[in-house]
GROMACS .gro file of C-alpha atoms in nm:
model
  253
    1MET     CA    1   0.000   0.000   0.000
    2ALA     CA    2   0.118   0.351  -0.080
    3VAL     CA    3   0.104   0.470   0.281
    4ARG     CA    4   0.315   0.173   0.389
    5LEU     CA    5   0.586   0.294   0.150
    6LEU     CA    6   0.579   0.644   0.298
    7LEU     CA    7   0.642   0.501   0.644
    8SER     CA    8   0.898   0.241   0.541
    9CYS     CA    9   1.127   0.461   0.332
   10SER     CA   10   1.315   0.591   0.636
   11PRO     CA   11   1.640   0.413   0.725
   12LYS     CA   12   1.503   0.419   1.080
   13PRO     CA   13   1.144   0.294   1.037
   14PRO     CA   14   0.912   0.226   1.329
   15SER     CA   15   0.977  -0.107   1.498
   16ARG     CA   16   0.616  -0.210   1.445
   17ILE     CA   17   0.383  -0.112   1.163
   18GLN     CA   18   0.018  -0.191   1.209
   19ASN     CA   19  -0.226  -0.309   0.947
   20ARG     CA   20  -0.295  -0.027   0.701
   21SER     CA   21  -0.637  -0.154   0.604
   22SER     CA   22  -0.959   0.007   0.712
   23SER     CA   23  -0.996  -0.038   1.085
   24PRO     CA   24  -1.254   0.069   1.340
   25ASN     CA   25  -0.961   0.134   1.574
   26THR     CA   26  -0.850   0.443   1.385
   27ARG     CA   27  -0.911   0.735   1.619
   28PHE     CA   28  -1.032   1.077   1.505
   29PRO     CA   29  -0.998   1.311   1.805
   30LEU     CA   30  -1.056   1.629   1.605
   31GLY     CA   31  -1.302   1.502   1.346
   32PHE     CA   32  -1.301   1.606   0.981
   33GLU     CA   33  -1.345   1.943   0.825
   34SER     CA   34  -1.395   2.057   0.468
   35ARG     CA   35  -1.332   2.420   0.381
   36SER     CA   36  -1.495   2.617   0.101
   37PHE     CA   37  -1.298   2.817  -0.153
   38SER     CA   38  -1.344   3.133   0.053
   39ASP     CA   39  -1.153   2.961   0.336
   40TRP     CA   40  -0.895   2.781   0.125
   41CYS     CA   41  -0.727   2.950  -0.168
   42PHE     CA   42  -0.373   2.829  -0.218
   43ILE     CA   43  -0.177   2.965  -0.514
   44ARG     CA   44   0.067   2.713  -0.658
   45ARG     CA   45   0.446   2.766  -0.649
   46GLY     CA   46   0.455   3.059  -0.409
   47LEU     CA   47   0.216   2.889  -0.163
   48ALA     CA   48   0.061   3.231  -0.115
   49VAL     CA   49  -0.236   3.152   0.104
   50SER     CA   50  -0.555   3.339   0.173
   51VAL     CA   51  -0.730   3.166   0.462
   52VAL     CA   52  -0.976   3.253   0.733
   53SER     CA   53  -0.823   3.023   0.996
   54LEU     CA   54  -0.529   2.819   0.868
   55ALA     CA   55  -0.380   2.807   1.216
   56LEU     CA   56  -0.685   2.615   1.337
   57ALA     CA   57  -0.680   2.391   1.034
   58LEU     CA   58  -0.317   2.286   1.044
   59THR     CA   59  -0.213   2.296   1.409
   60ILE     CA   60  -0.305   2.027   1.656
   61GLY     CA   61  -0.559   2.159   1.900
   62SER     CA   62  -0.555   1.858   2.135
   63SER     CA   63  -0.186   1.776   2.122
   64PRO     CA   64   0.018   1.664   2.423
   65PRO     CA   65   0.224   1.925   2.615
   66GLY     CA   66   0.507   2.075   2.417
   67ALA     CA   67   0.338   2.004   2.085
   68LEU     CA   68   0.389   2.204   1.770
   69SER     CA   69   0.091   2.433   1.816
   70GLU     CA   70   0.243   2.575   2.135
   71ALA     CA   71   0.570   2.680   1.971
   72PRO     CA   72   0.575   3.054   1.889
   73PRO     CA   73   0.617   3.118   1.517
   74PRO     CA   74   0.924   3.303   1.390
   75SER     CA   75   0.875   3.677   1.353
   76SER     CA   76   0.910   3.650   0.976
   77ARG     CA   77   0.605   3.424   0.953
   78ASN     CA   78   0.256   3.562   0.915
   79PRO     CA   79   0.072   3.483   1.241
   80VAL     CA   80  -0.223   3.354   1.038
   81LEU     CA   81   0.012   3.087   0.898
   82ALA     CA   82   0.113   2.944   1.235
   83GLY     CA   83   0.216   2.585   1.169
   84ILE     CA   84   0.316   2.654   0.808
   85ALA     CA   85   0.653   2.780   0.682
   86ASN     CA   86   0.710   3.001   0.380
   87THR     CA   87   0.862   2.753   0.132
   88LYS     CA   88   0.920   2.994  -0.155
   89SER     CA   89   1.298   2.993  -0.103
   90TRP     CA   90   1.321   2.613  -0.079
   91PHE     CA   91   1.444   2.396  -0.364
   92GLN     CA   92   1.151   2.291  -0.583
   93PHE     CA   93   1.180   1.938  -0.715
   94TYR     CA   94   0.994   1.853  -1.036
   95GLY     CA   95   0.900   1.489  -1.083
   96ASP     CA   96   0.673   1.295  -1.315
   97GLY     CA   97   0.367   1.521  -1.320
   98PHE     CA   98   0.422   1.688  -0.984
   99SER     CA   99   0.643   1.927  -0.791
  100ILE     CA  100   0.730   1.951  -0.424
  101ARG     CA  101   0.938   2.182  -0.207
  102VAL     CA  102   1.230   2.023  -0.021
  103PRO     CA  103   1.324   2.139   0.331
  104PRO     CA  104   1.669   2.296   0.371
  105LEU     CA  105   1.957   2.049   0.420
  106PHE     CA  106   1.748   1.753   0.304
  107GLU     CA  107   1.929   1.525   0.060
  108ASP     CA  108   1.806   1.323  -0.237
  109ILE     CA  109   1.828   0.957  -0.136
  110MET     CA  110   1.688   0.797  -0.451
  111GLU     CA  111   1.896   0.497  -0.551
  112PRO     CA  112   2.039   0.490  -0.910
  113GLU     CA  113   1.830   0.188  -1.007
  114GLU     CA  114   1.513   0.370  -0.901
  115PHE     CA  115   1.557   0.629  -1.175
  116SER     CA  116   1.526   0.366  -1.448
  117ALA     CA  117   1.229   0.192  -1.287
  118GLY     CA  118   0.908   0.231  -1.481
  119PHE     CA  119   1.082   0.200  -1.817
  120SER     CA  120   1.098  -0.110  -2.036
  121PHE     CA  121   1.390  -0.210  -2.255
  122TYR     CA  122   1.374  -0.437  -2.560
  123GLY     CA  123   1.024  -0.555  -2.484
  124ASP     CA  124   1.089  -0.643  -2.120
  125LYS     CA  125   0.807  -0.575  -1.877
  126ALA     CA  126   0.860  -0.246  -1.697
  127LYS     CA  127   0.950  -0.271  -1.330
  128PRO     CA  128   0.705  -0.069  -1.118
  129LYS     CA  129   0.858   0.248  -0.980
  130THR     CA  130   0.844   0.237  -0.601
  131PHE     CA  131   0.916   0.602  -0.532
  132ALA     CA  132   0.870   0.915  -0.740
  133ALA     CA  133   1.091   1.116  -0.503
  134ARG     CA  134   1.273   1.061  -0.174
  135PHE     CA  135   1.455   1.313   0.043
  136ALA     CA  136   1.594   1.277   0.394
  137SER     CA  137   1.749   1.484   0.669
  138PRO     CA  138   2.128   1.449   0.721
  139ASP     CA  139   2.077   1.192   1.000
  140ARG     CA  140   1.814   1.011   0.787
  141SER     CA  141   1.558   1.016   1.069
  142GLU     CA  142   1.318   1.249   0.881
  143VAL     CA  143   1.196   1.183   0.529
  144VAL     CA  144   0.988   1.345   0.257
  145THR     CA  145   0.858   1.098   0.002
  146VAL     CA  146   0.630   1.103  -0.301
  147VAL     CA  147   0.465   0.795  -0.445
  148ILE     CA  148   0.233   0.771  -0.746
  149ARG     CA  149  -0.024   0.494  -0.772
  150PRO     CA  150  -0.307   0.414  -1.014
  151THR     CA  151  -0.631   0.499  -0.840
  152ASN     CA  152  -0.777   0.158  -0.925
  153GLN     CA  153  -0.511   0.008  -0.693
  154LEU     CA  154  -0.645   0.218  -0.408
  155LYS     CA  155  -1.014   0.169  -0.476
  156ILE     CA  156  -1.160  -0.101  -0.698
  157THR     CA  157  -1.320   0.067  -0.997
  158PHE     CA  158  -1.329   0.035  -1.372
  159LEU     CA  159  -1.336   0.411  -1.417
  160GLU     CA  160  -1.035   0.642  -1.431
  161ALA     CA  161  -1.055   0.877  -1.136
  162LYS     CA  162  -1.004   1.241  -1.228
  163ASP     CA  163  -1.047   1.396  -0.883
  164ILE     CA  164  -0.964   1.291  -0.528
  165THR     CA  165  -1.332   1.314  -0.436
  166GLU     CA  166  -1.395   1.010  -0.656
  167LEU     CA  167  -1.211   0.805  -0.393
  168GLY     CA  168  -1.464   0.922  -0.136
  169THR     CA  169  -1.516   1.208   0.104
  170LEU     CA  170  -1.234   1.327   0.327
  171LYS     CA  171  -1.351   1.087   0.598
  172GLU     CA  172  -1.409   0.794   0.362
  173ALA     CA  173  -1.067   0.837   0.196
  174ALA     CA  174  -0.900   0.824   0.538
  175LYS     CA  175  -0.958   0.449   0.522
  176ILE     CA  176  -0.720   0.446   0.225
  177PHE     CA  177  -0.454   0.692   0.340
  178VAL     CA  178  -0.450   0.667   0.721
  179PRO     CA  179  -0.324   0.340   0.877
  180GLY     CA  180  -0.561   0.148   1.100
  181GLY     CA  181  -0.493   0.220   1.465
  182ALA     CA  182  -0.336   0.560   1.397
  183ASN     CA  183  -0.420   0.873   1.595
  184LEU     CA  184  -0.556   1.123   1.345
  185TYR     CA  185  -0.476   1.478   1.459
  186SER     CA  186  -0.594   1.674   1.155
  187ALA     CA  187  -0.787   1.611   0.834
  188ARG     CA  188  -0.865   1.887   0.588
  189THR     CA  189  -0.988   1.943   0.235
  190ILE     CA  190  -0.775   2.202   0.053
  191LYS     CA  191  -0.863   2.357  -0.281
  192ILE     CA  192  -0.575   2.498  -0.486
  193LYS     CA  193  -0.613   2.721  -0.788
  194GLU     CA  194  -0.421   2.573  -1.079
  195ASP     CA  195  -0.448   2.697  -1.437
  196GLU     CA  196  -0.780   2.878  -1.389
  197SER     CA  197  -0.941   2.580  -1.217
  198LEU     CA  198  -0.956   2.440  -0.866
  199ARG     CA  199  -0.792   2.112  -0.771
  200THR     CA  200  -0.894   1.934  -0.452
  201TYR     CA  201  -0.634   1.792  -0.217
  202TYR     CA  202  -0.682   1.592   0.103
  203PHE     CA  203  -0.447   1.657   0.396
  204TYR     CA  204  -0.404   1.424   0.694
  205GLU     CA  205  -0.172   1.442   0.992
  206PHE     CA  206  -0.150   1.138   1.214
  207GLY     CA  207   0.067   0.947   1.457
  208ILE     CA  208   0.147   0.579   1.423
  209ASP     CA  209   0.369   0.400   1.675
  210THR     CA  210   0.660   0.642   1.737
  211GLN     CA  211   0.620   0.830   1.409
  212ARG     CA  212   0.430   1.147   1.312
  213VAL     CA  213   0.326   1.182   0.948
  214ALA     CA  214   0.187   1.471   0.742
  215LEU     CA  215   0.028   1.350   0.419
  216MET     CA  216  -0.104   1.542   0.119
  217THR     CA  217  -0.273   1.373  -0.176
  218SER     CA  218  -0.463   1.449  -0.493
  219VAL     CA  219  -0.568   1.274  -0.812
  220TYR     CA  220  -0.511   1.349  -1.177
  221SER     CA  221  -0.581   1.136  -1.484
  222GLY     CA  222  -0.626   0.810  -1.298
  223LYS     CA  223  -0.321   0.853  -1.073
  224ALA     CA  224  -0.302   0.934  -0.704
  225TYR     CA  225  -0.009   1.158  -0.606
  226ILE     CA  226   0.079   1.109  -0.239
  227ALA     CA  227   0.338   1.317  -0.053
  228GLY     CA  228   0.432   1.215   0.297
  229ALA     CA  229   0.666   1.379   0.547
  230ALA     CA  230   0.756   1.164   0.848
  231ALA     CA  231   0.967   1.200   1.161
  232PRO     CA  232   0.989   1.052   1.510
  233GLU     CA  233   0.740   1.207   1.748
  234ASN     CA  234   1.022   1.344   1.964
  235LYS     CA  235   1.148   1.550   1.669
  236TRP     CA  236   0.814   1.683   1.553
  237ASP     CA  237   0.812   1.974   1.798
  238ASP     CA  238   1.127   2.113   1.638
  239ASP     CA  239   1.086   2.011   1.276
  240GLY     CA  240   0.713   1.955   1.230
  241VAL     CA  241   0.649   2.295   1.072
  242ASN     CA  242   0.898   2.230   0.792
  243LEU     CA  243   0.781   1.873   0.737
  244ARG     CA  244   0.414   1.969   0.728
  245SER     CA  245   0.497   2.254   0.488
  246ALA     CA  246   0.688   2.019   0.259
  247ALA     CA  247   0.391   1.782   0.237
  248ILE     CA  248   0.146   2.066   0.171
  249SER     CA  249   0.371   2.202  -0.106
  250LEU     CA  250   0.280   1.906  -0.328
  251SER     CA  251   0.145   2.035  -0.657
  252ILE     CA  252   0.029   1.848  -0.965
  253VAL     CA  253   0.182   2.014  -1.272
   0.00000   0.00000   0.00000
């Protein structure tokens, strides 16, 4: 499953990964929320954001002591964007149909053989490409990963999904993207203006075992683009803003 790949790409993965299938044990302490265009208007590339209450949407209101939402934002950050960094100066990686901003000091950890995956030579069957992009912090404990999967692998259908909503509502799609047994801290629908139209993205932030994950996903032309940023819980207080911002910077191009 695509989410399993996001969690397993770190050289220091959790010691125990639970079943990723739909599970009644998944906990939703904050519930789900879908914002209208007047609340969510993200402009691609610059991540210029016009929002009524982005701080509420992307910080964790019921987090344990010392959590990210209690950390004061740097003076250079707009107070409305508490919990989100300005990524305009970050390196922008362009992959196969998507782009994503990479946090400072993160390194590309794609293996050479992964670049040729997905191509066939002399009639051989193409080897599926596991990752579309992989970046890690210098100590390799924090990762930003992008995977691309056909939507019919995520939800059985004979139709080619053209929008994330075809995989279900925000809450229904959580059964696909959030591992069973995880603590879901935030779930939001985000609409981004791209080429004179609006594209819908789903954002989830959850904890599983000792890991915290921020996940952003959308669908285009039968493919699901999934960006995940993961780190140990004990590092999220310091680095969660950058990791969440990297995940949210996913853009289908």
